[in-house]
Amino acid sequence: MKKRWSAIWLLLFILIGWEAAGRWMEVPAWLLPSPLKIFQAGIEDWTRFYLHLLSTASLSLGGFLTGAAAGLLAAVLLHRVPGLRHPLYPFIILSQNVPVIVLAPLLVIWFGFGLLPKVIVITLVCFFPVTIAALDGFKQTDRDLVHYFTMSGASKKQLFWKLEVPHSLPSIFSGLKIAATYSVMGAVISEWLGSKQGIGVYMTLASSSFRTDRVFVAIFAIMLLSLLFFFVIVLLERYFVRYQRKELR
Amino acid sequence: MMAQLELQNVSLSFGEKQILDSVNLHVNQGEFVTILGPSGSGKSTLFHLIGGLLQPEKGSILLDQNKITGERGHISYMPQSASLLPWRTVLQNVILGQELTGVKDTAAARQMLQKAGLAGYENAYPHELSGGMKQRAAFIRALLSPQSVICLDEPFSALDELTRLEMQKWLLSIWQEHQKTILFVTHNIDEALFLSDRIVVLSQKPARVLREFEVPFPRPRSEEILLTPEFLEVKKEVYYTLKQGASMS
């Protein structure tokens, strides 16, 4: 129990230190607002802010689901269809080498200001960790178990569903956790490109009017949202990878 | 009596290296035959051939007079490591063989687990079992599989001396009850003599059949025979054959 709360204590410690240092050194609020001021700004602006928050949350969720589905699909295709992995694998890595900031405006030119370019941006950042994790999971399936399955006359389908998929679940969940945290970031970036709503929009407006406190409200909201997504994935993992949890105890 | 499993002039090489050199052997219905050979003599390779993971260069493998060379799923296999699926309970694990190529019979599986001293562990996960219990579960899985011949690949080599003896006695009692055809691989002379009806001694690199021994001890056998002068006499002979095979390379 103590270990679980240690992160909270650390956070409190940092916030108190920040607050104290801000007062001590008299840092102006437009440069670095103190935690209490950020909290106040958040409460004052809440009625406006929560609409942005909801918009970003649903965009991240939708983007994450699309990205995770695309990532799993890509992994399964690359793993199951012979001859696909070697030619396509480098392109999957290359897809991550194009900076999203550069790609995003292009996507707007091609697909307009609607939902599609935003979902594409989030999918691009989310699918990669899922694909790599799933592929590694499939590939690292215990050789002895594979031998047992093939010698026992298992079909390729049985080998995949009864062995490779359950075997790679822990690995897939690692990928999903990374993707879940990336998805919020992806959503905010995609909102910068031109959106009417969302934390990304709120943030841009706040920073251009030097409302640093509101920028920090946005930052904390992004963090909390990422944590929430992460936590949901952890809960799902606990449910689907039950046998492993017992092992750790 | 008709041979149930037969290997005719089976040869295999990996590149320049010859692994098996015209191996001939047969196992009759209900017989317990052990392949005895020094480590690295290609015993496991022999199983991979019988199981259809590998194709022999020459020769053929027959099951009930039908050619099964290079075909999978005709034999029930118990690998060196227990190879239980960590995400399945013991009960779900032991019916895996039936699930892959046969019809599931959970009631029979429960009954068998009870006889194996695994009652109460049906819903436990493999990591909660001791080494001997895992091995027993793996053997029950092989026993429940629909195939008529069971191939055991040094199943007890990772266990300590006392557990191994217990497991050998247990195996004999189960085998006597079910009268399955067993092909067993080991490098342990005592184990081979204690368990089998017949022992086939292999030479090292390439593996050839050096000699076959009929084991003269009546069944049911108890561990006391391990210490009789007759046992030592046969053991000596087997030992010198094995040694001669090892020095030939």
Coordinates of C-alpha atoms in Angstrom, one line a residue:
Chain A
M1 CA 0.0 0.0 0.0
K2 CA 2.8 2.4 0.9
K3 CA 4.5 1.8 -2.4
R4 CA 1.3 2.6 -4.3
W5 CA 1.1 6.1 -2.8
S6 CA 4.7 6.9 -3.1
A7 CA 4.2 8.6 -6.5
I8 CA 1.4 10.8 -5.0
W9 CA 3.7 11.9 -2.2
L10 CA 6.4 12.7 -4.7
L11 CA 4.0 14.7 -6.7
L12 CA 2.8 16.7 -3.6
F13 CA 6.4 17.3 -2.7
I14 CA 7.2 18.7 -6.2
L15 CA 4.1 20.9 -6.2
I16 CA 4.8 22.3 -2.7
G17 CA 8.4 22.9 -3.8
W18 CA 7.3 24.7 -6.9
E19 CA 4.8 26.8 -5.0
A20 CA 7.3 27.8 -2.4
A21 CA 10.1 28.5 -5.0
G22 CA 7.7 30.6 -7.0
R23 CA 6.8 32.7 -4.0
W24 CA 10.3 32.9 -2.7
M25 CA 11.8 34.1 -6.0
E26 CA 8.7 36.1 -7.0
V27 CA 8.5 34.6 -10.5
P28 CA 5.9 36.6 -12.6
A29 CA 2.8 34.5 -13.4
W30 CA 3.1 35.0 -17.2
L31 CA 6.5 33.3 -17.0
L32 CA 5.7 30.4 -14.6
P33 CA 2.5 30.5 -12.7
S34 CA 2.4 28.7 -9.3
P35 CA 0.4 25.5 -8.9
L36 CA -2.3 27.2 -6.9
K37 CA -2.7 29.8 -9.6
I38 CA -3.0 27.1 -12.2
F39 CA -5.6 25.4 -10.1
Q40 CA -7.5 28.6 -9.7
A41 CA -7.4 29.2 -13.5
G42 CA -8.6 25.7 -14.1
I43 CA -11.6 26.2 -11.8
E44 CA -12.5 29.6 -13.1
D45 CA -12.4 28.5 -16.7
W46 CA -13.9 25.1 -16.1
T47 CA -17.2 25.6 -17.8
R48 CA -15.4 26.6 -21.0
F49 CA -12.6 24.1 -20.6
Y50 CA -14.4 20.9 -20.1
L51 CA -16.0 21.1 -23.5
H52 CA -12.5 21.2 -25.0
L53 CA -11.5 18.4 -22.7
L54 CA -14.4 16.2 -23.7
S55 CA -13.7 16.9 -27.4
T56 CA -10.0 15.9 -27.0
A57 CA -10.9 12.9 -24.9
S58 CA -13.3 11.5 -27.5
L59 CA -10.9 12.3 -30.3
S60 CA -8.0 10.5 -28.5
L61 CA -10.2 7.5 -27.8
G62 CA -11.4 7.2 -31.3
G63 CA -7.9 7.7 -32.7
F64 CA -6.5 5.2 -30.2
L65 CA -9.1 2.6 -31.1
T66 CA -8.5 3.1 -34.9
G67 CA -4.7 3.1 -34.3
A68 CA -4.7 0.0 -32.1
A69 CA -6.9 -1.8 -34.6
A70 CA -4.7 -0.8 -37.5
G71 CA -1.6 -1.8 -35.5
L72 CA -3.0 -5.3 -34.7
L73 CA -4.2 -5.8 -38.2
A74 CA -0.8 -4.8 -39.6
A75 CA 1.0 -7.2 -37.2
V76 CA -1.3 -10.1 -38.0
L77 CA -0.9 -9.6 -41.8
L78 CA 2.8 -9.2 -41.6
H79 CA 3.0 -12.3 -39.4
R80 CA 0.5 -14.6 -41.2
V81 CA 0.9 -13.7 -44.8
P82 CA 4.2 -15.2 -45.9
G83 CA 6.5 -12.9 -47.8
L84 CA 4.9 -9.8 -46.5
R85 CA 7.0 -9.1 -43.5
H86 CA 10.4 -8.5 -45.2
P87 CA 9.3 -6.0 -47.8
L88 CA 6.9 -4.1 -45.6
Y89 CA 8.8 -4.0 -42.3
P90 CA 11.2 -1.2 -43.3
F91 CA 8.2 1.0 -44.4
I92 CA 6.6 0.6 -41.1
I93 CA 9.7 2.0 -39.4
L94 CA 10.0 4.7 -42.1
S95 CA 6.4 5.8 -41.3
Q96 CA 7.7 6.9 -37.9
N97 CA 10.6 8.9 -39.3
V98 CA 8.4 11.6 -40.8
P99 CA 7.8 14.2 -38.1
V100 CA 4.1 14.5 -37.4
I101 CA 4.4 18.3 -37.2
V102 CA 5.4 18.3 -40.9
L103 CA 2.9 15.7 -42.0
A104 CA -0.1 17.2 -40.2
P105 CA -0.4 20.3 -42.5
L106 CA -0.1 18.1 -45.5
L107 CA -2.9 15.9 -44.3
V108 CA -5.0 19.1 -43.9
I109 CA -4.3 20.0 -47.5
W110 CA -5.3 16.6 -48.7
F111 CA -8.2 15.8 -46.4
G112 CA -9.5 19.2 -45.2
F113 CA -10.3 20.3 -41.7
G114 CA -12.6 17.4 -40.8
L115 CA -12.2 14.5 -38.5
L116 CA -10.3 12.3 -41.0
P117 CA -6.8 14.0 -41.0
K118 CA -6.9 14.1 -37.2
V119 CA -7.7 10.4 -36.9
I120 CA -4.9 9.7 -39.4
V121 CA -2.4 11.6 -37.3
I122 CA -3.4 9.7 -34.1
T123 CA -3.4 6.4 -36.0
L124 CA 0.1 7.1 -37.3
V125 CA 1.5 7.6 -33.8
C126 CA -0.6 4.8 -32.2
F127 CA -0.3 1.9 -34.6
F128 CA 3.5 1.6 -34.5
P129 CA 4.1 0.5 -30.9
V130 CA 1.2 -1.9 -31.2
T131 CA 2.5 -3.5 -34.4
I132 CA 6.0 -3.9 -33.2
A133 CA 5.0 -5.3 -29.8
A134 CA 2.5 -7.8 -31.4
L135 CA 5.0 -8.9 -34.0
D136 CA 7.7 -9.4 -31.4
G137 CA 5.2 -11.3 -29.3
F138 CA 4.2 -13.6 -32.2
K139 CA 7.8 -14.2 -33.1
Q140 CA 9.1 -14.9 -29.6
T141 CA 6.6 -17.7 -29.0
D142 CA 8.3 -20.5 -27.1
R143 CA 9.9 -22.9 -29.6
D144 CA 9.1 -26.0 -27.5
L145 CA 5.5 -25.1 -27.5
V146 CA 5.5 -24.5 -31.2
H147 CA 7.1 -28.0 -31.7
Y148 CA 4.5 -29.5 -29.4
F149 CA 1.7 -27.9 -31.4
T150 CA 3.0 -28.8 -34.8
M151 CA 3.9 -32.4 -33.9
S152 CA 0.4 -32.8 -32.4
G153 CA -1.0 -31.9 -35.8
A154 CA -2.2 -28.4 -35.0
S155 CA -3.4 -26.4 -38.1
K156 CA -1.9 -23.0 -38.7
K157 CA -5.1 -21.4 -37.5
Q158 CA -5.0 -23.4 -34.2
L159 CA -1.3 -22.5 -33.8
F160 CA -2.2 -18.9 -34.2
W161 CA -5.3 -18.6 -32.0
K162 CA -4.4 -21.2 -29.3
L163 CA -0.7 -20.4 -29.0
E164 CA 0.7 -17.3 -30.7
V165 CA -2.1 -14.9 -29.7
P166 CA -2.3 -15.8 -26.0
H167 CA 1.5 -16.0 -25.9
S168 CA 1.8 -12.5 -27.2
L169 CA -0.9 -10.9 -25.1
P170 CA 1.5 -9.5 -22.5
S171 CA 3.6 -8.0 -25.2
I172 CA 0.6 -6.6 -27.1
F173 CA -0.5 -4.9 -23.9
S174 CA 2.8 -3.2 -23.5
G175 CA 2.3 -1.8 -27.0
L176 CA -1.2 -0.7 -26.1
K177 CA 0.0 1.1 -23.1
I178 CA 2.5 3.1 -25.1
A179 CA -0.1 3.8 -27.8
A180 CA -2.7 4.9 -25.2
T181 CA -0.3 7.6 -23.8
Y182 CA 0.7 8.7 -27.3
S183 CA -2.9 9.0 -28.4
V184 CA -3.6 12.1 -26.3
M185 CA -0.5 13.8 -27.5
G186 CA -1.4 12.9 -31.1
A187 CA -4.9 14.3 -30.6
V188 CA -3.5 17.6 -29.3
I189 CA -1.1 18.0 -32.2
S190 CA -3.9 17.2 -34.6
E191 CA -6.0 19.9 -33.0
W192 CA -3.3 22.5 -33.6
L193 CA -3.9 22.1 -37.3
G194 CA -7.2 23.8 -37.3
S195 CA -10.0 22.7 -35.1
K196 CA -12.8 24.5 -33.4
Q197 CA -12.5 22.6 -30.2
G198 CA -10.1 20.7 -28.1
I199 CA -7.2 21.1 -25.6
G200 CA -4.9 21.8 -28.5
V201 CA -7.1 24.8 -29.5
Y202 CA -7.4 26.0 -26.0
M203 CA -3.7 25.8 -25.5
T204 CA -2.9 27.7 -28.7
L205 CA -5.3 30.5 -27.7
A206 CA -3.9 30.6 -24.1
S207 CA -0.2 30.8 -25.1
S208 CA -0.9 33.5 -27.8
S209 CA -2.5 35.6 -25.2
F210 CA 0.2 34.9 -22.6
R211 CA -2.2 33.1 -20.3
T212 CA 0.5 30.8 -19.1
D213 CA -1.7 29.6 -16.3
R214 CA -4.2 28.3 -18.8
V215 CA -1.4 26.6 -20.8
F216 CA -0.5 24.7 -17.7
V217 CA -4.1 23.8 -17.1
A218 CA -4.0 22.3 -20.6
I219 CA -0.8 20.5 -19.9
F220 CA -2.1 19.0 -16.6
A221 CA -5.3 18.0 -18.4
I222 CA -3.3 16.2 -21.1
M223 CA -1.3 14.4 -18.4
L224 CA -4.4 13.3 -16.5
L225 CA -6.0 12.1 -19.6
S226 CA -3.0 10.1 -20.6
L227 CA -2.8 8.6 -17.1
L228 CA -6.5 7.7 -17.3
F229 CA -6.0 5.9 -20.6
F230 CA -3.0 4.1 -19.3
F231 CA -4.8 3.0 -16.3
V232 CA -7.7 1.6 -18.3
I233 CA -5.3 -0.5 -20.3
V234 CA -3.7 -1.7 -17.1
L235 CA -7.1 -2.8 -15.9
L236 CA -7.8 -4.6 -19.2
E237 CA -4.4 -6.3 -19.0
R238 CA -5.1 -7.5 -15.5
Y239 CA -8.3 -9.0 -16.7
F240 CA -6.9 -10.7 -19.8
V241 CA -3.5 -11.7 -18.5
R242 CA -4.7 -13.0 -15.1
Y243 CA -2.3 -16.0 -14.9
Q244 CA 0.7 -13.7 -14.9
R245 CA -0.5 -11.5 -12.1
K246 CA -0.5 -14.4 -9.8
E247 CA 3.0 -15.2 -10.7
L248 CA 4.2 -11.8 -9.7
R249 CA 2.6 -11.9 -6.3
Chain B
M1 CA 2.5 -59.5 -33.2
M2 CA 2.3 -56.7 -35.7
A3 CA 4.5 -53.6 -35.5
Q4 CA 2.4 -50.5 -34.8
L5 CA 5.2 -48.0 -35.5
E6 CA 8.0 -48.8 -37.8
L7 CA 11.0 -47.0 -39.1
Q8 CA 12.6 -48.4 -42.2
N9 CA 16.1 -47.4 -43.2
V10 CA 15.6 -43.9 -42.1
S11 CA 18.6 -41.6 -42.9
L12 CA 19.0 -37.9 -42.4
S13 CA 21.8 -35.4 -42.7
F14 CA 22.0 -31.7 -42.1
G15 CA 24.3 -30.4 -44.8
E16 CA 27.5 -32.4 -44.7
K17 CA 26.8 -33.9 -41.3
Q18 CA 25.0 -37.2 -41.2
I19 CA 22.7 -37.5 -38.2
L20 CA 20.9 -40.8 -38.8
D21 CA 22.3 -43.7 -40.8
S22 CA 19.6 -46.2 -41.9
V23 CA 17.8 -46.5 -38.6
N24 CA 15.5 -49.5 -38.4
L25 CA 13.2 -50.0 -35.5
H26 CA 9.7 -51.0 -34.7
V27 CA 7.4 -50.8 -31.7
N28 CA 4.6 -53.4 -31.3
Q29 CA 1.1 -52.6 -30.1
G30 CA 1.1 -52.0 -26.4
E31 CA 4.9 -52.3 -26.1
F32 CA 7.2 -50.0 -24.2
V33 CA 10.4 -49.4 -26.3
T34 CA 13.2 -47.2 -25.2
I35 CA 15.8 -45.6 -27.5
L36 CA 19.0 -45.3 -25.5
G37 CA 21.8 -43.2 -26.8
P38 CA 24.5 -40.8 -25.6
S39 CA 23.7 -37.1 -25.5
G40 CA 23.7 -35.5 -28.9
S41 CA 23.1 -38.8 -30.8
G42 CA 20.1 -37.4 -32.6
K43 CA 17.5 -39.0 -30.4
S44 CA 15.3 -35.9 -30.4
T45 CA 15.8 -35.6 -34.2
L46 CA 14.4 -39.1 -34.5
F47 CA 11.3 -37.9 -32.7
H48 CA 11.0 -34.8 -35.0
L49 CA 11.1 -37.2 -37.9
I50 CA 8.4 -39.4 -36.5
G51 CA 6.4 -36.3 -35.7
G52 CA 6.7 -35.0 -39.2
L53 CA 8.6 -31.9 -38.4
L54 CA 11.5 -33.2 -40.6
Q55 CA 11.6 -35.2 -43.7
P56 CA 14.0 -38.1 -43.9
E57 CA 16.4 -38.3 -46.8
K58 CA 15.9 -41.9 -47.3
G59 CA 13.6 -44.5 -45.7
S60 CA 10.1 -44.4 -44.5
I61 CA 8.0 -44.3 -41.3
L62 CA 4.9 -46.5 -41.0
L63 CA 2.1 -46.4 -38.6
D64 CA -0.3 -49.4 -38.7
Q65 CA 1.3 -50.3 -42.0
N66 CA 0.4 -46.9 -43.5
K67 CA 3.1 -44.5 -44.6
I68 CA 3.2 -41.4 -42.5
T69 CA 6.6 -40.1 -43.5
G70 CA 6.6 -36.3 -43.1
E71 CA 3.0 -36.2 -41.9
R72 CA 2.1 -34.5 -38.7
G73 CA -0.4 -35.3 -36.0
H74 CA -0.1 -39.0 -36.0
I75 CA 1.7 -39.5 -32.7
S76 CA 1.1 -38.1 -29.3
Y77 CA 4.2 -36.3 -28.0
M78 CA 5.6 -35.4 -24.7
P79 CA 8.5 -33.0 -24.9
Q80 CA 11.5 -32.8 -22.6
S81 CA 10.1 -29.7 -20.9
A82 CA 6.6 -30.1 -19.7
S83 CA 5.5 -27.4 -22.3
L84 CA 2.2 -26.6 -20.6
L85 CA 0.5 -23.4 -21.7
P86 CA 1.0 -20.9 -18.8
W87 CA -2.3 -19.1 -19.5
R88 CA -4.4 -22.3 -19.3
T89 CA -5.4 -24.2 -16.2
V90 CA -4.2 -27.7 -15.6
L91 CA -7.6 -29.1 -16.9
Q92 CA -7.5 -26.9 -20.0
N93 CA -3.9 -28.0 -20.6
V94 CA -4.5 -31.7 -20.4
I95 CA -7.4 -31.6 -23.0
L96 CA -5.3 -29.6 -25.4
G97 CA -4.3 -32.7 -27.4
Q98 CA -8.0 -33.6 -27.8
E99 CA -8.8 -30.1 -28.7
L100 CA -6.3 -30.0 -31.6
T101 CA -7.1 -33.2 -33.3
G102 CA -9.9 -35.0 -31.5
V103 CA -13.0 -34.7 -29.4
K104 CA -12.9 -33.0 -26.0
D105 CA -13.8 -35.3 -23.0
T106 CA -13.6 -33.2 -19.9
A107 CA -15.0 -35.9 -17.7
A108 CA -12.3 -38.3 -18.7
A109 CA -9.7 -35.6 -18.1
R110 CA -10.9 -34.9 -14.6
Q111 CA -10.9 -38.6 -13.8
M112 CA -7.4 -39.0 -15.1
L113 CA -6.1 -36.0 -13.1
Q114 CA -7.6 -37.5 -10.0
K115 CA -5.7 -40.7 -10.6
A116 CA -2.5 -38.8 -11.2
G117 CA -2.8 -37.2 -7.8
L118 CA -3.7 -33.8 -9.3
A119 CA -7.2 -33.7 -7.8
G120 CA -7.8 -30.2 -6.6
Y121 CA -5.4 -28.7 -9.1
E122 CA -7.7 -28.8 -12.1
N123 CA -8.1 -25.0 -12.0
A124 CA -4.5 -24.2 -11.0
Y125 CA -2.1 -22.6 -13.4
P126 CA 1.1 -24.5 -14.3
H127 CA 3.4 -22.1 -12.4
E128 CA 1.6 -23.2 -9.2
L129 CA 2.7 -26.9 -9.7
S130 CA 6.0 -28.6 -8.8
G131 CA 8.3 -30.0 -11.5
G132 CA 6.9 -33.6 -11.0
M133 CA 3.3 -32.4 -11.1
K134 CA 3.9 -30.5 -14.4
Q135 CA 5.5 -33.6 -15.9
R136 CA 2.5 -35.7 -14.8
A137 CA 0.1 -33.2 -16.3
A138 CA 2.1 -33.2 -19.5
F139 CA 2.0 -37.0 -19.6
I140 CA -1.8 -37.1 -19.0
R141 CA -2.1 -34.6 -21.9
A142 CA -0.2 -37.1 -24.1
L143 CA -2.3 -40.0 -22.8
L144 CA -5.6 -38.2 -23.5
S145 CA -4.6 -37.3 -27.0
P146 CA -6.4 -39.3 -29.6
Q147 CA -3.2 -40.8 -31.2
S148 CA -2.3 -44.4 -30.3
V149 CA 1.5 -44.1 -30.0
I150 CA 3.0 -41.9 -27.4
C151 CA 6.5 -40.5 -27.8
L152 CA 8.3 -39.3 -24.7
D153 CA 11.5 -37.3 -25.1
E154 CA 13.6 -37.6 -21.9
P155 CA 10.6 -36.5 -19.9
F156 CA 12.2 -36.9 -16.5
S157 CA 15.7 -35.6 -17.2
A158 CA 15.1 -32.3 -15.4
L159 CA 13.8 -33.9 -12.2
D160 CA 15.8 -34.8 -9.1
E161 CA 16.7 -38.4 -8.5
L162 CA 13.9 -39.2 -6.0
T163 CA 11.2 -37.5 -7.9
R164 CA 12.4 -39.2 -11.1
L165 CA 12.0 -42.7 -9.5
E166 CA 8.6 -41.8 -8.2
M167 CA 7.6 -40.6 -11.7
Q168 CA 9.0 -43.8 -13.3
K169 CA 6.9 -45.9 -11.0
W170 CA 3.9 -43.8 -11.6
L171 CA 4.4 -44.0 -15.4
L172 CA 4.6 -47.8 -15.2
S173 CA 1.4 -48.1 -13.3
I174 CA -0.5 -45.8 -15.6
W175 CA 1.0 -47.5 -18.7
Q176 CA 0.0 -51.0 -17.4
E177 CA -3.5 -49.8 -16.9
H178 CA -3.9 -48.2 -20.3
Q179 CA -1.6 -50.5 -22.4
K180 CA -0.7 -47.6 -24.8
T181 CA 2.2 -48.0 -27.1
I182 CA 5.2 -46.0 -25.9
L183 CA 8.4 -45.0 -27.5
F184 CA 10.7 -43.5 -24.9
V185 CA 14.0 -41.7 -25.3
T186 CA 16.6 -41.4 -22.6
H187 CA 20.3 -41.5 -22.0
N188 CA 19.9 -43.1 -18.6
I189 CA 20.5 -46.8 -18.6
D190 CA 18.7 -47.5 -15.2
E191 CA 15.7 -45.7 -16.5
A192 CA 15.6 -47.6 -19.7
L193 CA 16.0 -51.0 -18.0
F194 CA 13.5 -50.3 -15.3
L195 CA 10.8 -49.1 -17.7
S196 CA 11.0 -50.9 -21.0
D197 CA 10.2 -54.1 -22.7
R198 CA 12.9 -53.6 -25.3
I199 CA 15.8 -51.2 -25.5
V200 CA 17.3 -50.0 -28.8
V201 CA 20.9 -48.7 -28.3
L202 CA 22.0 -46.0 -30.7
S203 CA 25.6 -45.0 -31.6
Q204 CA 26.8 -41.5 -31.8
K205 CA 27.1 -39.3 -34.9
P206 CA 25.7 -40.6 -37.1
A207 CA 23.2 -42.6 -35.1
R208 CA 22.9 -46.2 -36.0
V209 CA 21.1 -49.0 -34.2
L210 CA 23.9 -50.8 -32.4
R211 CA 21.9 -53.5 -30.7
E212 CA 18.5 -54.3 -29.3
F213 CA 18.0 -55.8 -25.9
E214 CA 15.0 -57.6 -24.6
V215 CA 14.5 -56.6 -21.0
P216 CA 14.1 -59.9 -19.1
F217 CA 12.4 -58.7 -15.9
P218 CA 8.8 -59.6 -15.3
R219 CA 6.1 -57.1 -14.7
P220 CA 4.9 -55.5 -12.5
R221 CA 8.3 -54.3 -11.5
S222 CA 9.3 -52.7 -8.3
E223 CA 12.3 -50.5 -7.6
E224 CA 14.1 -53.4 -5.8
I225 CA 15.1 -54.9 -9.1
L226 CA 17.4 -51.9 -9.6
L227 CA 19.7 -53.5 -7.0
T228 CA 19.6 -57.2 -8.0
P229 CA 22.6 -58.9 -9.6
E230 CA 20.6 -59.8 -12.7
F231 CA 19.9 -56.1 -13.2
L232 CA 23.5 -55.2 -12.9
E233 CA 24.5 -58.0 -15.3
V234 CA 22.2 -56.6 -18.0
K235 CA 23.2 -53.0 -17.2
K236 CA 26.8 -54.0 -17.7
E237 CA 26.1 -55.3 -21.1
V238 CA 24.1 -52.3 -22.1
Y239 CA 26.8 -50.0 -20.8
Y240 CA 29.5 -51.6 -22.8
T241 CA 27.4 -51.5 -26.0
L242 CA 26.8 -47.8 -25.3
K243 CA 30.4 -47.1 -24.7
Q244 CA 31.5 -48.9 -27.8
G245 CA 29.0 -46.7 -29.7
A246 CA 30.4 -43.6 -28.3
S247 CA 34.0 -44.4 -29.0
M248 CA 33.3 -45.3 -32.7
S249 CA 32.9 -41.7 -33.6

